[in-house]
Short mmCIF file of C-alpha atoms and ligand atoms in Angstrom, two decimals:
data_model
loop_
_atom_site.label_atom_id
_atom_site.label_comp_id
_atom_site.label_asym_id
_atom_site.label_seq_id
_atom_site.Cartn_x
_atom_site.Cartn_y
_atom_site.Cartn_z
CA MET A 29 11.86 -15.38 35.18
CA SER A 30 11.93 -18.68 37.05
CA THR A 31 15.17 -20.07 38.43
CA ASP A 32 15.25 -22.52 35.55
CA SER A 33 15.05 -19.75 32.97
CA THR A 34 17.76 -17.79 34.76
CA LEU A 35 20.06 -20.81 34.84
CA LEU A 36 19.39 -21.44 31.16
CA ALA A 37 20.22 -17.82 30.33
CA VAL A 38 23.49 -18.04 32.27
CA ARG A 39 24.50 -21.34 30.66
CA TRP A 40 23.58 -20.09 27.19
CA ALA A 41 25.71 -16.97 27.64
CA GLN A 42 28.60 -19.08 28.94
CA VAL A 43 28.44 -21.48 26.02
CA ARG A 44 28.25 -18.65 23.48
CA GLY A 45 31.26 -17.08 25.19
CA ARG A 46 33.25 -20.32 25.09
CA VAL A 47 32.39 -20.83 21.42
CA ASP A 48 33.49 -17.26 20.68
CA ASP A 49 36.75 -17.89 22.57
CA ALA A 50 37.37 -21.07 20.56
CA CYS A 51 36.79 -19.13 17.34
CA ARG A 52 39.29 -16.44 18.31
CA ALA A 53 41.84 -19.06 19.39
CA ALA A 54 41.47 -20.63 15.94
CA GLY A 55 41.74 -17.29 14.17
CA ARG A 56 38.13 -17.47 13.04
CA ASP A 57 35.26 -14.98 13.11
CA PRO A 58 32.78 -15.94 15.87
CA ALA A 59 29.95 -14.90 13.54
CA ALA A 60 30.93 -17.82 11.28
CA VAL A 61 30.02 -20.46 13.88
CA SER A 62 26.46 -20.99 15.04
CA ILE A 63 25.19 -23.11 17.92
CA LEU A 64 22.44 -25.69 17.52
CA PRO A 65 20.91 -26.24 20.98
CA VAL A 66 20.23 -29.97 21.41
CA SER A 67 17.08 -30.35 23.50
CA LYS A 68 16.72 -34.15 23.42
CA THR A 69 15.23 -35.61 26.65
CA PHE A 70 14.25 -32.13 27.88
CA ASP A 71 10.57 -31.35 28.01
CA ALA A 72 8.57 -28.72 26.19
CA GLY A 73 8.70 -26.34 29.15
CA VAL A 74 12.48 -26.18 29.02
CA ILE A 75 12.39 -25.56 25.27
CA ARG A 76 9.79 -22.83 25.76
CA ALA A 77 12.08 -21.16 28.28
CA ALA A 78 14.92 -21.37 25.74
CA THR A 79 12.79 -19.61 23.13
CA THR A 80 12.62 -16.59 25.46
CA LEU A 81 16.41 -16.29 24.92
CA GLY A 82 15.75 -15.94 21.20
CA LEU A 83 16.56 -19.55 20.32
CA ARG A 84 14.44 -21.01 17.52
CA ARG A 85 16.25 -24.04 16.10
CA PHE A 86 16.42 -27.12 18.30
CA GLY A 87 18.16 -30.43 17.66
CA GLU A 88 16.47 -33.70 18.58
CA ASN A 89 17.68 -37.22 17.91
CA LYS A 90 14.30 -38.96 17.87
CA VAL A 91 11.29 -38.23 15.66
CA GLN A 92 9.09 -39.44 18.52
CA GLU A 93 10.26 -36.59 20.76
CA ILE A 94 9.56 -34.00 18.07
CA ARG A 95 6.10 -35.49 17.61
CA ASP A 96 5.43 -35.29 21.36
CA LYS A 97 6.81 -31.79 21.95
CA SER A 98 5.84 -29.90 18.80
CA PRO A 99 2.08 -29.68 19.56
CA LEU A 100 2.91 -28.16 22.97
CA LEU A 101 5.09 -25.51 21.32
CA ALA A 102 2.99 -24.74 18.26
CA ASP A 103 2.95 -21.02 19.15
CA CYS A 104 6.76 -20.74 19.43
CA ASP A 105 7.85 -20.71 15.76
CA ILE A 106 10.37 -23.51 16.30
CA ARG A 107 12.50 -25.12 13.59
CA TRP A 108 13.10 -28.78 14.48
CA VAL A 109 16.40 -30.26 13.38
CA LEU A 110 16.78 -34.03 13.35
CA ILE A 111 20.30 -35.12 14.31
CA GLY A 112 19.76 -38.80 15.18
CA HIS A 113 19.56 -41.99 13.15
CA LEU A 114 16.40 -42.03 11.04
CA GLN A 115 14.47 -45.12 10.02
CA THR A 116 12.63 -44.96 6.71
CA ASN A 117 9.31 -45.80 8.38
CA LYS A 118 9.50 -42.41 10.15
CA ALA A 119 9.90 -40.44 6.92
CA LYS A 120 6.25 -39.44 6.75
CA GLU A 121 6.39 -37.72 10.14
CA VAL A 122 9.71 -36.12 9.31
CA ALA A 123 8.24 -34.68 6.12
CA ARG A 124 5.42 -33.19 8.15
CA LEU A 125 7.24 -31.94 11.27
CA VAL A 126 10.95 -31.52 10.70
CA ASP A 127 12.64 -28.50 9.14
CA GLU A 128 16.08 -29.94 8.63
CA VAL A 129 17.71 -33.39 8.71
CA GLN A 130 21.41 -33.60 9.58
CA SER A 131 21.50 -37.41 9.67
CA LEU A 132 20.91 -38.29 6.03
CA ASP A 133 23.23 -41.24 5.53
CA ARG A 134 21.90 -43.40 2.71
CA LEU A 135 20.21 -43.23 -0.67
CA GLU A 136 17.23 -45.33 0.33
CA LEU A 137 16.37 -42.81 3.04
CA ALA A 138 16.70 -39.91 0.59
CA GLU A 139 14.31 -41.63 -1.82
CA VAL A 140 11.65 -42.20 0.82
CA LEU A 141 12.02 -38.70 2.31
CA HIS A 142 11.79 -37.14 -1.16
CA ARG A 143 8.53 -38.97 -1.90
CA ARG A 144 7.01 -37.94 1.43
CA LEU A 145 8.14 -34.33 1.06
CA GLN A 146 6.62 -34.18 -2.41
CA GLN A 147 3.33 -35.32 -0.90
CA GLU A 148 3.57 -32.55 1.70
CA GLY A 149 4.66 -29.99 -0.90
CA ARG A 150 7.73 -29.13 1.16
CA ALA A 151 11.49 -28.93 0.73
CA ILE A 152 14.01 -29.09 3.59
CA ASP A 153 17.70 -28.49 4.17
CA VAL A 154 19.76 -31.62 4.71
CA LEU A 155 23.28 -32.45 5.79
CA VAL A 156 24.88 -35.77 4.91
CA GLN A 157 26.12 -37.57 8.02
CA VAL A 158 29.51 -39.11 7.36
CA LYS A 159 31.18 -41.70 9.54
CA THR A 160 34.60 -40.32 10.37
CA SER A 161 35.21 -42.51 13.41
CA SER A 162 36.42 -46.07 13.41
CA GLU A 163 33.83 -47.19 15.95
CA GLU A 164 31.53 -49.92 14.68
CA SER A 165 28.42 -48.63 16.44
CA LYS A 166 28.27 -45.20 14.83
CA PHE A 167 25.87 -44.42 12.04
CA GLY A 168 26.88 -42.42 9.03
CA LEU A 169 27.88 -42.89 5.45
CA PRO A 170 31.30 -44.45 4.81
CA PRO A 171 33.47 -41.65 3.35
CA ALA A 172 34.20 -43.61 0.17
CA GLN A 173 30.50 -43.52 -0.69
CA LEU A 174 30.11 -39.76 -0.33
CA PRO A 175 30.78 -38.74 -3.96
CA ALA A 176 28.18 -41.17 -5.31
CA LEU A 177 25.55 -40.13 -2.78
CA LEU A 178 26.10 -36.42 -3.44
CA ASP A 179 25.70 -37.04 -7.18
CA ALA A 180 22.49 -39.00 -6.59
CA LEU A 181 21.06 -36.31 -4.31
CA ARG A 182 21.10 -33.81 -7.17
CA HIS A 183 17.95 -35.56 -8.44
CA PHE A 184 15.88 -34.82 -5.32
CA ASP A 185 14.66 -31.24 -5.46
CA THR A 186 12.94 -31.52 -2.05
CA LEU A 187 16.30 -32.13 -0.35
CA ARG A 188 18.55 -29.07 -0.34
CA VAL A 189 21.99 -30.46 0.47
CA ARG A 190 23.83 -27.81 2.49
CA GLY A 191 26.78 -29.63 4.00
CA LEU A 192 28.11 -32.48 6.08
CA MET A 193 27.70 -33.66 9.65
CA THR A 194 29.73 -36.02 11.81
CA LEU A 195 30.21 -37.38 15.30
CA ALA A 196 33.81 -37.81 16.40
CA THR A 197 35.15 -40.94 18.02
CA GLN A 198 34.56 -40.89 21.77
CA SER A 199 38.10 -40.62 23.00
CA THR A 200 40.14 -38.75 25.58
CA ASP A 201 42.86 -38.39 22.94
CA ALA A 202 42.34 -34.95 21.43
CA ALA A 203 44.38 -35.88 18.35
CA VAL A 204 42.00 -38.75 17.56
CA VAL A 205 38.91 -36.56 17.99
CA ARG A 206 40.41 -33.73 15.99
CA GLY A 207 41.34 -36.19 13.24
CA CYS A 208 37.65 -37.02 12.75
CA PHE A 209 36.77 -33.34 12.34
CA ARG A 210 39.68 -32.77 9.97
CA ARG A 211 38.51 -35.72 7.88
CA LEU A 212 35.06 -34.16 7.48
CA ARG A 213 36.56 -30.88 6.35
CA GLU A 214 38.79 -32.66 3.82
CA LEU A 215 35.78 -34.57 2.47
CA ARG A 216 33.94 -31.27 2.10
CA ASP A 217 36.91 -29.80 0.22
CA GLU A 218 37.05 -32.83 -2.09
CA ALA A 219 33.31 -32.53 -2.76
CA LEU A 220 33.78 -28.85 -3.53
CA ALA A 221 36.42 -29.72 -6.12
CA GLN A 222 33.83 -32.04 -7.69
CA GLY A 223 31.30 -29.21 -7.98
CA HIS A 224 29.22 -29.70 -4.83
CA ALA A 225 28.85 -26.51 -2.81
CA LEU A 226 28.62 -27.61 0.83
CA PRO A 227 29.05 -24.52 2.99
CA ARG A 228 28.00 -26.10 6.28
CA LEU A 229 30.01 -28.39 8.55
CA SER A 230 28.06 -29.55 11.62
CA MET A 231 30.55 -31.02 14.05
CA GLY A 232 31.41 -30.72 17.72
CA MET A 233 29.35 -31.23 20.89
CA SER A 234 29.61 -30.03 24.51
CA GLY A 235 32.81 -31.98 25.14
CA ASP A 236 34.72 -31.39 21.91
CA PHE A 237 33.47 -28.27 20.16
CA ALA A 238 36.73 -26.33 20.44
CA LEU A 239 38.52 -29.00 18.39
CA ALA A 240 35.74 -28.95 15.82
CA ILE A 241 35.92 -25.16 15.54
CA ALA A 242 39.68 -25.38 15.04
CA GLU A 243 38.98 -27.71 12.09
CA GLY A 244 36.37 -25.50 10.46
CA ALA A 245 32.97 -26.30 12.02
CA THR A 246 30.28 -23.84 10.95
CA GLU A 247 27.92 -25.09 13.62
CA VAL A 248 28.30 -26.98 16.86
CA ARG A 249 25.54 -29.10 18.40
CA ILE A 250 25.38 -28.40 22.11
CA GLY A 251 23.12 -30.21 24.57
CA SER A 252 24.34 -30.75 28.12
CA ALA A 253 26.42 -27.55 28.36
CA ILE A 254 23.21 -25.55 27.80
CA PHE A 255 20.45 -27.69 29.28
CA GLY A 256 22.36 -29.65 31.92
CA GLY A 257 23.05 -33.34 32.28
CA ARG A 258 20.68 -35.93 30.87
CA ALA A 259 19.30 -38.76 32.99
CA ALA A 260 20.54 -41.55 30.74
CA PRO A 261 23.12 -41.58 27.99
CA GLN A 262 21.46 -41.12 24.62
CA SER A 263 22.38 -43.15 21.61
CA ALA A 264 23.25 -41.04 18.61
C1 LIG B 371 23.15 -35.53 22.03
C2 LIG B 371 23.81 -35.10 20.78
C3 LIG B 371 24.58 -33.93 20.74
C4 LIG B 371 24.82 -33.04 21.94
O1 LIG B 371 25.57 -33.71 22.89
P1 LIG B 371 26.10 -32.94 24.24
O2 LIG B 371 27.28 -33.74 24.64
O3 LIG B 371 24.99 -33.01 25.21
O4 LIG B 371 26.43 -31.57 23.85
C5 LIG B 371 25.14 -33.57 19.53
N1 LIG B 371 24.97 -34.32 18.42
C6 LIG B 371 24.24 -35.45 18.42
C7 LIG B 371 24.09 -36.22 17.15
C8 LIG B 371 23.63 -35.88 19.60
O5 LIG B 371 22.90 -37.01 19.59
#
């Protein structure tokens, strides 16, 4: 194993350990929280090394990166998960390359994705990204619009709606960050009462996953804590 692979193995084990600790601190079963490794900005070689640790699902925030990396990793049985803002003009590539979209945030996008997926003869899992922060720049569906979108999504049999996703406000105030995660869980509970089964809550990143786990995350999206720092800050 190269030094890089060794470092990756160490970091992966550390992150899994910290996630397990956060679960126990919250009185939750560690088996109930999975980790989505976020490989954005890291090249195919790094992802290949990660597959030797048994990792198969990788989160990316740009379709372009999936398009560039996937041919180099065609032998690795990877499931690509899109976690970044998606423009409708990329739907065709998403339908071809992506196994799951966590950033579905509007009906228009669902309509276009559905049409493209029908053409490909595929169905994918999706999470609805909800805006739980007060920041203007963040993407995501306004919470008030969630019931209507969930009802509309029932008509698209290529989109299997499995849960909700959010990004918390970037804040050093843990109460503010935790409030975003709590809001997502409450929205999930309200949707459940309206007959929508949404078992998955994707929330929490390298810097805030313990708070997300305390509020019921079923998966945390971890980039830098596994792969190291990125050269430039990435927009979500
Ligand atoms: C980059 C990114 C992450 C991971 O962020 P880290 O701080 O590196 O763990 C999680 N979710 C989304 C949507 C991202 O864009």
